[in-house]
Coordinates of C-alpha atoms in Angstrom, one line a residue:
X24 CA 46.6 36.1 17.5
X25 CA 43.0 37.6 18.3
X26 CA 42.0 36.9 14.8
X27 CA 43.3 33.3 15.1
X28 CA 41.5 32.9 18.3
X29 CA 38.2 34.1 16.8
X30 CA 38.6 31.7 13.7
X31 CA 39.3 28.6 16.0
X32 CA 36.3 29.5 18.2
X33 CA 34.2 29.7 15.1
X34 CA 35.4 26.2 13.7
X35 CA 34.6 24.8 17.3
X36 CA 31.1 26.1 17.4
X37 CA 30.2 24.4 14.1
X38 CA 27.4 21.8 14.6
X39 CA 28.2 18.4 13.4
X40 CA 25.7 16.0 11.8
X41 CA 22.7 14.8 13.8
X42 CA 20.9 11.5 13.6
X43 CA 17.6 10.5 15.1
X44 CA 14.6 8.2 14.5
X45 CA 11.4 9.3 12.9
X46 CA 8.0 8.1 12.1
X47 CA 7.1 6.7 9.0
X48 CA 4.2 9.4 8.6
X49 CA 6.8 12.3 8.1
X50 CA 8.1 12.9 4.6
X51 CA 11.6 14.1 5.3
X52 CA 12.5 16.7 2.7
X53 CA 16.0 18.3 2.3
X54 CA 15.1 21.4 4.2
X55 CA 13.8 19.4 7.3
X56 CA 15.1 20.7 10.5
X57 CA 16.8 18.4 13.0
X58 CA 15.1 17.7 16.3
X59 CA 16.1 16.0 19.7
X60 CA 16.8 12.2 19.4
X61 CA 14.3 9.7 20.8
X62 CA 14.2 6.0 20.9
X63 CA 12.1 4.1 18.2
X64 CA 9.5 1.9 19.8
X65 CA 7.6 -0.6 17.6
X66 CA 4.7 -2.8 18.4
X67 CA 3.3 -5.6 16.2
X68 CA 2.2 -9.1 15.5
X69 CA 4.0 -12.0 14.0
X70 CA 4.3 -11.8 10.2
X71 CA 3.7 -8.0 10.2
X72 CA 5.8 -5.3 8.4
X73 CA 6.7 -2.4 10.7
X74 CA 8.6 0.7 9.4
X75 CA 10.4 3.7 10.6
X76 CA 12.9 6.1 9.5
X77 CA 16.5 7.3 10.5
X78 CA 17.1 10.9 9.6
X79 CA 20.7 12.3 9.0
X80 CA 21.0 15.9 9.2
X81 CA 24.2 17.4 7.8
X82 CA 24.4 20.2 10.4
X83 CA 27.1 22.8 9.6
X84 CA 29.8 20.5 8.3
X85 CA 27.8 17.9 6.3
X86 CA 28.4 14.1 6.3
X87 CA 30.4 12.2 3.7
X88 CA 30.4 8.4 2.9
X89 CA 27.4 7.7 5.0
X90 CA 26.6 4.1 5.6
X91 CA 24.2 2.4 7.9
X92 CA 23.7 -1.2 9.4
X93 CA 20.9 -3.0 11.3
X94 CA 22.1 -6.5 12.3
X95 CA 19.6 -7.9 14.7
X96 CA 16.9 -7.3 17.3
X97 CA 17.6 -9.5 20.3
X98 CA 14.9 -10.9 22.6
X99 CA 13.3 -14.4 23.1
X100 CA 15.1 -15.2 19.7
X101 CA 17.4 -13.2 17.5
X102 CA 15.5 -11.4 14.5
X103 CA 18.4 -11.3 12.1
X104 CA 19.2 -9.2 9.1
X105 CA 17.1 -11.1 6.7
X106 CA 14.0 -9.6 8.3
X107 CA 15.6 -6.2 8.6
X108 CA 15.7 -4.1 5.5
X109 CA 17.6 -0.7 5.1
X110 CA 16.7 1.6 2.2
X111 CA 18.2 5.0 1.2
X112 CA 15.4 7.4 0.1
X113 CA 15.8 9.2 -3.1
X114 CA 14.1 12.4 -4.2
X115 CA 11.7 13.1 -7.2
X116 CA 12.4 16.7 -8.2
X117 CA 8.8 18.2 -8.9
X118 CA 8.4 21.2 -11.0
X119 CA 4.6 21.3 -11.0
X120 CA 2.9 20.5 -7.6
X121 CA -0.1 18.1 -7.5
X122 CA -2.0 20.7 -5.6
X123 CA -2.2 24.4 -5.7
X124 CA -1.1 24.7 -2.0
X125 CA 1.9 22.4 -2.1
X126 CA 5.5 23.3 -2.9
X127 CA 7.7 22.2 -5.9
X128 CA 11.4 20.8 -5.3
X129 CA 12.5 17.6 -4.0
X130 CA 10.2 15.0 -2.4
X131 CA 11.3 11.6 -1.0
X132 CA 9.7 8.6 -2.7
X133 CA 12.1 6.1 -4.3
X134 CA 13.6 3.4 -1.8
X135 CA 16.9 1.9 -2.9
X136 CA 17.7 -1.0 -0.7
X137 CA 21.0 -2.2 0.8
X138 CA 19.9 -5.7 -0.1
X139 CA 16.7 -6.0 -2.3
X140 CA 13.7 -7.8 -1.1
X141 CA 13.0 -9.7 -4.4
X142 CA 16.3 -11.1 -5.6
X143 CA 18.3 -10.7 -2.3
X144 CA 21.1 -9.1 -4.1
X145 CA 23.3 -6.4 -2.5
X146 CA 22.5 -2.9 -4.1
X147 CA 24.0 0.4 -3.8
X148 CA 22.1 2.2 -1.2
X149 CA 25.4 3.1 0.5
X150 CA 27.6 5.2 0.9
X151 CA 26.1 8.5 0.2
X152 CA 26.7 12.1 1.2
X153 CA 24.7 14.5 3.2
X154 CA 25.2 18.3 2.4
X155 CA 25.5 20.8 5.1
X156 CA 22.3 22.3 6.1
X157 CA 20.2 19.4 4.6
X158 CA 18.6 16.2 5.6
X159 CA 18.4 12.7 4.2
X160 CA 16.4 9.7 5.5
X161 CA 16.7 5.9 5.7
X162 CA 13.6 3.9 5.7
X163 CA 13.7 0.9 7.7
X164 CA 11.4 -2.3 7.4
X165 CA 11.1 -4.9 10.2
X166 CA 9.3 -8.0 9.1
X167 CA 8.4 -9.8 12.2
X168 CA 9.0 -13.5 11.8
X169 CA 6.1 -15.9 11.8
X170 CA 7.6 -18.0 14.5
X171 CA 8.8 -14.9 16.8
X172 CA 7.8 -15.7 20.5
X173 CA 5.8 -12.6 22.0
X174 CA 7.9 -10.4 24.1
X175 CA 10.4 -7.5 23.8
X176 CA 13.3 -7.2 21.4
X177 CA 16.1 -4.6 21.4
X178 CA 18.7 -3.5 18.8
X179 CA 20.0 -0.4 17.1
X180 CA 20.7 1.1 13.7
X181 CA 24.3 2.2 13.4
X182 CA 25.1 5.2 11.1
X183 CA 28.6 5.9 10.3
X184 CA 30.4 8.6 8.2
X185 CA 33.9 9.5 7.3
X186 CA 36.1 10.8 10.1
X187 CA 35.0 8.2 12.6
X188 CA 31.4 9.6 12.9
X189 CA 29.2 6.9 14.5
X190 CA 25.8 7.2 16.1
X191 CA 23.5 4.4 17.4
X192 CA 19.6 4.8 17.3
X193 CA 18.0 2.4 19.6
X194 CA 15.1 0.4 18.5
X195 CA 12.8 -1.8 20.6
X196 CA 10.1 -4.0 19.6
X197 CA 7.2 -5.6 21.4
X198 CA 5.7 -8.6 19.7
X199 CA 2.2 -9.5 20.6
X200 CA 0.8 -13.1 20.8
X201 CA -1.0 -13.0 17.3
X202 CA -0.2 -13.4 13.7
X203 CA -1.1 -11.3 10.7
X204 CA -2.0 -13.4 7.7
X205 CA 0.1 -13.4 4.6
X206 CA -3.0 -12.9 2.4
X207 CA -4.9 -9.7 3.8
X208 CA -8.6 -9.5 4.1
X209 CA -8.4 -6.3 2.2
X210 CA -9.1 -7.3 -1.4
X211 CA -7.5 -5.4 -4.2
X212 CA -7.2 -5.2 -8.0
X213 CA -4.4 -3.0 -9.2
X214 CA -3.2 -2.7 -12.7
X215 CA 0.2 -2.7 -14.4
X216 CA 1.0 -2.4 -18.0
X217 CA 3.5 -5.1 -19.0
X218 CA 4.7 -2.9 -21.9
X219 CA 5.7 -0.2 -19.5
X220 CA 7.6 -2.7 -17.4
X221 CA 9.5 -4.0 -20.4
X222 CA 10.3 -0.6 -21.8
X223 CA 11.6 0.7 -18.6
X224 CA 13.9 -2.2 -17.9
X225 CA 15.0 -3.3 -21.4
X226 CA 14.2 -0.4 -23.9
X227 CA 11.8 -2.8 -25.6
X228 CA 8.1 -3.3 -25.2
X229 CA 8.5 -7.1 -25.6
X230 CA 11.4 -7.3 -23.2
X231 CA 13.3 -9.0 -25.9
X232 CA 11.9 -12.5 -25.0
X233 CA 9.2 -14.2 -23.3
X234 CA 11.3 -15.5 -20.5
X235 CA 12.7 -12.0 -19.6
X236 CA 9.1 -10.6 -19.7
X237 CA 7.8 -13.3 -17.4
X238 CA 10.5 -13.1 -14.9
X239 CA 10.3 -9.3 -14.7
X240 CA 6.6 -9.2 -14.4
X241 CA 6.8 -12.1 -11.9
X242 CA 8.9 -9.9 -9.8
X243 CA 6.5 -7.1 -9.8
X244 CA 3.8 -9.4 -8.9
X245 CA 5.7 -10.9 -5.8
X246 CA 6.7 -7.4 -4.6
X247 CA 3.0 -6.5 -4.7
X248 CA 2.1 -9.4 -2.6
X249 CA 4.7 -8.7 0.0
X250 CA 3.1 -5.2 0.4
X251 CA -0.2 -6.9 0.6
X252 CA -2.1 -6.0 -2.7
X253 CA -2.6 -7.6 -6.0
X254 CA -1.7 -6.9 -9.6
X255 CA -4.5 -8.5 -11.2
X256 CA -3.5 -8.3 -14.9
X257 CA 0.0 -9.3 -15.2
X258 CA 2.1 -12.1 -16.4
X259 CA 1.0 -14.4 -19.3
X260 CA -2.0 -14.1 -21.7
X261 CA -4.9 -16.4 -21.0
X262 CA -5.3 -19.1 -23.7
X263 CA -8.7 -19.0 -25.5
X264 CA -9.7 -22.6 -24.9
X265 CA -6.3 -24.1 -23.6
X266 CA -4.0 -25.7 -23.0
X267 CA -3.5 -24.0 -19.7
X268 CA -0.1 -25.4 -18.8
X269 CA 1.8 -22.1 -19.6
X270 CA -0.8 -20.0 -17.9
X271 CA -0.5 -22.3 -14.7
X272 CA 3.1 -22.2 -14.5
X273 CA 3.1 -18.6 -14.3
X274 CA -0.1 -17.8 -12.2
X275 CA -0.5 -20.9 -10.1
X276 CA 2.2 -20.1 -7.5
X277 CA 0.8 -16.6 -7.1
X278 CA -2.8 -17.8 -6.8
X279 CA -2.0 -20.7 -4.7
X280 CA 0.4 -19.1 -2.3
X281 CA 3.5 -21.1 -3.4
X282 CA 5.6 -18.1 -4.9
X283 CA 8.8 -17.3 -3.3
X284 CA 7.4 -14.2 -1.5
X285 CA 8.8 -12.9 1.8
X286 CA 5.2 -13.3 3.1
X287 CA 4.8 -17.1 3.2
X288 CA 1.8 -18.1 1.4
X289 CA 0.7 -14.8 0.2
X290 CA -2.1 -15.2 -2.5
X291 CA -3.6 -12.9 -5.1
X292 CA -7.0 -11.6 -4.0
X293 CA -8.2 -11.1 -7.6
X294 CA -7.5 -11.9 -11.2
X295 CA -8.9 -10.2 -14.3
X296 CA -10.3 -12.1 -17.2
X297 CA -8.3 -11.1 -20.1
X298 CA -9.7 -13.5 -23.0
X299 CA -11.9 -12.9 -25.7
X300 CA -15.8 -12.2 -25.4
X301 CA -16.5 -15.6 -26.9
X302 CA -18.7 -18.5 -25.6
X303 CA -16.0 -21.2 -25.9
X304 CA -13.2 -19.1 -24.3
X305 CA -15.4 -18.0 -21.4
X306 CA -16.6 -21.6 -20.7
X307 CA -12.9 -22.7 -20.8
X308 CA -11.9 -20.1 -18.3
X309 CA -14.8 -20.7 -16.0
X310 CA -14.2 -24.6 -16.0
X311 CA -10.3 -24.3 -15.4
X312 CA -10.7 -21.7 -12.6
X313 CA -13.4 -23.5 -10.9
X314 CA -11.4 -26.6 -11.0
X315 CA -8.3 -24.9 -9.6
X316 CA -10.4 -23.2 -6.9
X317 CA -9.6 -19.7 -8.3
X318 CA -13.0 -18.7 -9.6
X319 CA -14.1 -16.7 -6.6
X320 CA -11.3 -14.3 -7.1
X321 CA -11.7 -13.8 -10.8
X322 CA -13.8 -10.9 -12.5
X323 CA -14.4 -9.3 -15.7
X324 CA -13.8 -5.6 -16.2
X325 CA -16.9 -5.1 -18.1
X326 CA -16.8 -1.2 -18.4
X327 CA -14.7 1.7 -17.5
X328 CA -16.3 4.9 -16.3
X329 CA -19.1 5.0 -19.0
X330 CA -19.7 6.9 -21.0
X331 CA -16.2 8.3 -20.9
X332 CA -14.0 5.1 -21.7
X333 CA -16.7 2.6 -22.5
X334 CA -20.0 3.5 -24.0
X335 CA -23.4 2.6 -22.2
X336 CA -24.2 0.2 -25.1
X337 CA -20.8 -1.6 -24.8
X338 CA -21.4 -2.2 -21.2
X339 CA -24.9 -3.5 -21.8
X340 CA -23.7 -5.7 -24.6
X341 CA -20.8 -7.2 -22.9
X342 CA -22.5 -7.8 -19.6
X343 CA -25.6 -9.6 -21.3
X344 CA -23.1 -11.8 -23.1
X345 CA -21.3 -12.6 -19.9
X346 CA -24.7 -13.3 -18.1
X347 CA -25.4 -15.9 -20.8
X348 CA -22.1 -17.5 -21.1
X349 CA -20.4 -17.1 -17.8
X350 CA -22.8 -16.1 -15.0
X351 CA -20.4 -17.2 -12.3
X352 CA -17.8 -14.7 -13.4
X353 CA -18.4 -11.2 -11.6
X354 CA -19.1 -8.4 -14.0
X355 CA -17.3 -5.1 -12.7
X356 CA -18.1 -1.5 -13.8
X357 CA -16.4 1.7 -12.6
X358 CA -19.4 3.7 -12.2
X359 CA -22.2 4.5 -9.7
X360 CA -25.5 2.9 -9.0
X361 CA -27.5 5.7 -10.2
X362 CA -25.7 5.8 -13.6
X363 CA -26.1 2.0 -13.9
X364 CA -29.8 2.2 -13.2
X365 CA -30.5 5.2 -15.4
X366 CA -28.7 3.4 -18.3
X367 CA -30.2 -0.1 -17.9
X368 CA -27.4 -2.2 -16.8
X369 CA -27.7 -2.2 -13.1
X370 CA -29.4 -5.7 -13.2
X371 CA -26.6 -7.1 -15.5
X372 CA -23.5 -6.4 -13.4
X373 CA -22.5 -7.7 -10.0
X374 CA -19.7 -5.6 -8.9
X375 CA -19.8 -1.7 -8.7
X376 CA -16.4 0.1 -8.2
X377 CA -17.4 3.5 -7.2
X378 CA -15.1 6.6 -7.1
X379 CA -14.7 7.8 -3.6
X380 CA -16.1 11.3 -4.4
X381 CA -19.4 9.8 -5.7
X382 CA -20.6 7.9 -2.7
X383 CA -20.8 9.2 1.0
X384 CA -21.5 7.5 4.3
X385 CA -24.6 9.3 5.1
X386 CA -26.4 12.1 2.9
X387 CA -25.3 12.8 -0.5
X388 CA -22.6 15.6 -0.4
X389 CA -20.1 17.3 -2.9
X390 CA -20.9 15.6 -6.3
X391 CA -21.9 12.3 -5.0
X392 CA -24.7 10.5 -6.7
X393 CA -25.9 8.5 -3.7
X394 CA -25.3 7.6 -0.1
X395 CA -23.9 4.3 1.1
X396 CA -27.4 3.1 2.2
X397 CA -28.7 3.7 -1.4
X398 CA -26.5 0.6 -2.4
X399 CA -28.1 -1.9 0.1
X400 CA -30.6 -3.2 -2.3
X401 CA -28.1 -3.8 -4.9
X402 CA -25.8 -5.6 -2.4
X403 CA -28.7 -7.9 -1.3
X404 CA -28.6 -9.6 -4.5
X405 CA -26.5 -12.8 -4.2
X406 CA -23.1 -12.4 -5.5
X407 CA -23.1 -8.5 -5.8
X408 CA -20.2 -6.4 -4.3
X409 CA -19.1 -2.9 -3.7
X410 CA -15.5 -1.8 -4.4
X411 CA -14.0 1.7 -4.3
X412 CA -11.4 3.6 -6.3
X413 CA -9.6 6.9 -6.2
X414 CA -8.7 8.9 -9.1
X415 CA -7.1 12.4 -10.3
X416 CA -10.4 13.9 -8.8
X417 CA -8.7 13.7 -5.4
X418 CA -6.1 16.2 -6.3
X419 CA -7.6 17.9 -9.5
X420 CA -7.0 16.2 -12.9
X421 CA -5.8 19.4 -14.5
X422 CA -4.0 22.1 -12.5
X423 CA -4.7 20.8 -9.0
X424 CA -7.1 21.7 -6.3
X425 CA -6.8 23.6 -2.8
X426 CA -5.6 21.2 -0.2
X427 CA -8.5 22.2 1.9
X428 CA -10.4 18.9 1.0
X429 CA -8.1 16.0 2.1
X430 CA -9.2 12.9 0.1
X431 CA -7.1 9.8 -0.1
X432 CA -4.5 10.0 -2.8
X433 CA -1.3 8.3 -3.9
X434 CA 0.6 11.5 -5.0
X435 CA 4.3 11.9 -4.1
X436 CA 3.9 15.4 -2.7
X437 CA 0.7 14.7 -0.7
X438 CA 1.1 14.2 3.0
X439 CA 1.8 10.6 4.1
X440 CA -1.8 10.5 5.9
X441 CA -3.4 10.7 2.5
X442 CA -1.2 8.0 0.9
X443 CA -2.4 5.7 3.8
X444 CA -6.0 6.4 4.1
X445 CA -7.8 4.5 1.4
X446 CA -8.3 1.3 3.4
X447 CA -9.9 3.3 6.2
X448 CA -12.5 4.5 3.6
X449 CA -13.2 1.2 2.3
X450 CA -13.9 0.1 6.0
X451 CA -16.1 3.0 6.8
X452 CA -18.1 2.7 3.6
X453 CA -18.5 -1.1 4.1
X454 CA -16.9 -2.1 0.8
X455 CA -15.3 -5.1 -0.4
X456 CA -12.1 -3.9 -1.7
X457 CA -10.2 -1.4 -3.8
X458 CA -9.3 -1.1 -7.5
X459 CA -6.7 1.1 -9.1
X460 CA -6.1 1.6 -12.6
X461 CA -2.3 1.4 -12.8
X462 CA 1.0 1.2 -10.9
X463 CA 3.4 1.8 -13.6
X464 CA 1.9 4.4 -16.0
X465 CA 5.1 6.6 -15.9
X466 CA 7.6 3.9 -15.1
X467 CA 9.8 4.7 -18.0
X468 CA 10.4 8.2 -16.6
X469 CA 9.7 7.5 -12.8
X470 CA 13.1 8.7 -11.6
X471 CA 12.6 12.2 -13.2
X472 CA 8.9 12.9 -13.8
X473 CA 5.7 11.1 -12.7
X474 CA 3.3 13.9 -13.6
X475 CA 0.2 12.2 -15.0
X476 CA -3.5 13.5 -15.0
X477 CA -2.4 16.5 -13.1
X478 CA -0.6 14.5 -10.3
X479 CA 2.8 13.5 -9.3
X480 CA 2.8 9.7 -9.0
X481 CA -0.9 9.3 -10.4
X482 CA -0.8 5.7 -11.7
X483 CA 2.9 4.9 -10.7
X484 CA 3.7 3.3 -7.4
X485 CA 7.0 1.5 -8.6
X486 CA 10.4 2.4 -9.7
X487 CA 12.3 0.5 -12.2
X488 CA 15.4 -0.9 -10.3
X489 CA 17.8 -1.5 -13.3
X490 CA 21.3 -2.6 -12.5
X491 CA 22.6 0.6 -14.1
X492 CA 20.8 2.5 -11.5
X493 CA 21.2 0.5 -8.2
X494 CA 23.8 -1.9 -9.0
X495 CA 23.6 -5.7 -8.5
X496 CA 23.4 -8.6 -11.2
X497 CA 19.7 -8.3 -12.1
X498 CA 16.8 -6.0 -12.6
X499 CA 14.1 -5.7 -9.9
X500 CA 11.2 -3.5 -9.1
X501 CA 11.8 -1.0 -6.3
X502 CA 9.0 0.1 -3.9
X503 CA 8.1 3.8 -3.4
X504 CA 7.5 5.4 -0.2
X505 CA 3.9 5.4 -1.1
X506 CA 3.8 1.8 -1.6
X507 CA 5.1 1.3 2.0
X508 CA 2.2 3.6 3.2
X509 CA -0.4 1.8 1.3
X510 CA 0.9 -1.5 3.1
X511 CA 0.6 0.4 6.4
X512 CA -3.1 1.1 5.6
X513 CA -3.9 -2.4 4.6
X514 CA -2.6 -3.5 8.1
X515 CA -4.7 -0.7 9.7
X516 CA -7.7 -2.4 8.0
X517 CA -6.9 -5.7 9.6
X518 CA -7.1 -4.0 13.0
X519 CA -10.3 -2.5 12.2
X520 CA -11.8 -5.8 11.1
X521 CA -10.4 -7.6 14.0
X522 CA -12.0 -5.2 16.5
X523 CA -15.3 -5.1 14.4
X524 CA -15.5 -8.9 13.9
X525 CA -14.3 -9.4 17.5
X526 CA -17.3 -8.0 19.0
X527 CA -17.0 -4.2 19.1
X528 CA -17.9 -2.7 15.8
X529 CA -19.1 0.5 17.5
X530 CA -15.6 1.1 18.7
X531 CA -13.8 0.5 15.3
X532 CA -16.3 2.8 13.7
X533 CA -15.6 5.4 16.4
X534 CA -11.9 5.3 15.9
X535 CA -12.1 5.3 12.1
X536 CA -14.5 8.4 12.1
X537 CA -12.2 10.3 14.3
X538 CA -9.6 9.8 11.8
X539 CA -11.8 10.3 8.7
X540 CA -14.8 12.3 9.8
X541 CA -15.9 12.8 6.3
X542 CA -14.3 11.3 3.0
X543 CA -12.6 14.6 2.1
X544 CA -11.2 15.3 5.5
X545 CA -8.7 12.9 6.4
X546 CA -6.6 14.0 9.3
X547 CA -3.4 15.5 8.5
X548 CA -2.0 15.2 11.8
X549 CA 1.2 13.0 11.6
X550 CA 0.5 11.3 14.8
X551 CA -3.2 10.6 14.1
X552 CA -2.8 7.2 12.4
X553 CA -0.3 6.1 15.0
X554 CA -2.7 7.1 17.8
X555 CA -5.7 5.6 16.1
X556 CA -3.9 2.3 15.7
X557 CA -2.7 2.2 19.3
X558 CA -6.4 2.6 20.4
X559 CA -7.2 -0.4 18.0
X560 CA -4.4 -2.6 19.4
X561 CA -5.5 -2.0 22.9
X562 CA -9.1 -3.0 22.2
X563 CA -8.3 -5.9 20.1
X564 CA -6.0 -7.4 22.8
X565 CA -9.0 -7.1 25.2
X566 CA -11.4 -8.6 22.8
X567 CA -9.1 -11.6 22.0
X568 CA -8.2 -12.2 25.7
X569 CA -12.1 -12.5 26.4
X570 CA -12.5 -14.9 23.6
X571 CA -9.7 -17.0 25.1
X572 CA -11.3 -16.9 28.5
X573 CA -15.1 -17.6 28.3
X574 CA -16.9 -15.8 31.0
X575 CA -14.3 -12.9 31.1
X576 CA -16.1 -9.6 30.4
X577 CA -13.9 -7.5 27.9
X578 CA -12.7 -4.4 29.4
X579 CA -14.2 -1.2 28.3
X580 CA -12.6 0.9 25.5
X581 CA -9.9 3.2 27.1
X582 CA -8.7 0.5 29.7
X583 CA -5.4 -0.6 27.8
X584 CA -4.7 -3.2 30.3
X585 CA -3.2 -6.3 28.4
X586 CA -2.1 -4.1 25.4
X587 CA 1.6 -4.1 26.6
X588 CA 1.9 -0.6 25.0
X589 CA 1.8 3.1 25.9
X590 CA -1.2 4.5 23.9
X591 CA -0.6 7.9 25.5
X592 CA 2.8 8.3 23.8
X593 CA 4.7 11.6 24.7
X594 CA 7.7 13.3 23.0
X595 CA 10.1 11.1 25.1
X596 CA 9.6 8.1 22.7
X597 CA 8.3 7.7 19.2
X598 CA 5.7 5.2 18.9
X599 CA 6.4 4.3 15.3
X600 CA 5.0 1.8 12.9
X601 CA 2.3 0.3 15.4
X602 CA 1.6 -3.1 14.1
X603 CA -1.5 -4.6 12.7
X604 CA -2.9 -8.2 13.0
X605 CA -5.8 -10.4 12.2
X606 CA -7.3 -12.8 14.7
X607 CA -7.4 -16.1 13.0
X608 CA -11.0 -16.9 14.3
X609 CA -12.6 -13.7 13.2
X610 CA -13.3 -14.7 9.6
X611 CA -16.6 -13.3 9.4
X612 CA -17.0 -10.1 7.2
X613 CA -18.1 -7.0 8.9
X614 CA -18.4 -5.3 5.5
X615 CA -21.3 -5.7 3.2
X616 CA -20.7 -7.7 0.1

């Protein structure tokens, strides 16, 4: 009897599963330890995507057949399930870390939706099991409707498991009386190889047919726009001299904002010239793009990191031809101003895309060629612009670097803060946009291996959502967790621009520099981005209110009256996914072109 009593006592002491809300800034690995539950509190603008996580820890018993639902947020109107997306997070098993100080093992990255956001088809996110002593996480997106009245909304995510287990995670959303635009002011030019997409989905580099290829690539392009960045080189080839009907049928919806994106009216912010270097083809391109109102977003990729991938002579020759034949078309080279000047093509190009390690806000440091101020004379020439990019230098292209230097990076096994930081760098360096070489370099092996140039996830931000993998009737691209964090950074940028353009650039700079004091020291505090955004929200609300009420002096920074939020969040509530917005009247550009 004593033994039986001890056995029963031991069984009754077993801890069951635990469920709680978590910030988007924490990567939940299998060994994450459970913590006390807290309500999820969201704050954002209309037409803004807000994210948070729901963690299920198996406790001593584990949980089987886990499912979840998030039906509505109730307030001035009902925000229904079409605006609420649940994803099951899947792990990438990393055997070679991107950094000498990081650990191998399973890292969360792929997001498998309950209902996908491109085709709207049910997928196999649920059910799933959570082993004992391990954690799993859901990613949750809330896309605030464009017509949502400002005010407070409430709802809950319900998590269920076998045996009658059921837990509700409370969610509150405060919508402010402003709207985020569908097309961001943060310009981007990200690459995607059509062959990689076709092979990952169909096993053939040509997709097995033009219609299949076009539909797949269109889905990737639309998912990118819904995450507020542009794939600038996808879809169909450009005709040499016309006709343009096939090209327009594919591209016009994406360039004009009529594609069936969730962000209504979202438009590409860049499009790359992919035609031959011939006078007639260039003239046809410029004429057609001018007539359609697209030319200001077009550019030519004139040289790639000379002399490594393009020779200096090739850059000079191509740039000179473009100046003669299509002077209106921006000529971009990924290099630095000193290299361009020393090799005789600084006067031939109009856009420099500079590696973030090679330019600094003030005095040259690290391996930088020049400070930001050294680019002012180049930018003073009409039509010239400065863009930025990151590369494997951020983590070490072979073998990794110590994590003592925290550059922005899109690696799977890097902290969320570094995945989100690039738009803050673009703001601080007064650049015009971001370029990134590829988003599908390892698409074929994305589910099992993304190691490329020494980094896990370098050049790969999507997953191929084949029906064999995720169910449904048709293939779709799937977002990575890093793609969501990139979107959060772009929305951060809108807040920074709103405050800067709204009348307080010094405050925007102050907030940004506290988060990123130097380019290689992005804060790793998981709460840092949330707190910085909260400060921007408070200041933006004050500035907007002052614009609406002439004669009203804007409150000083630190006075959050009118914000409608708690900027001094404690452990009692999670201020997760604080929303970004753009003030429609602030269309001036704080950054230098």
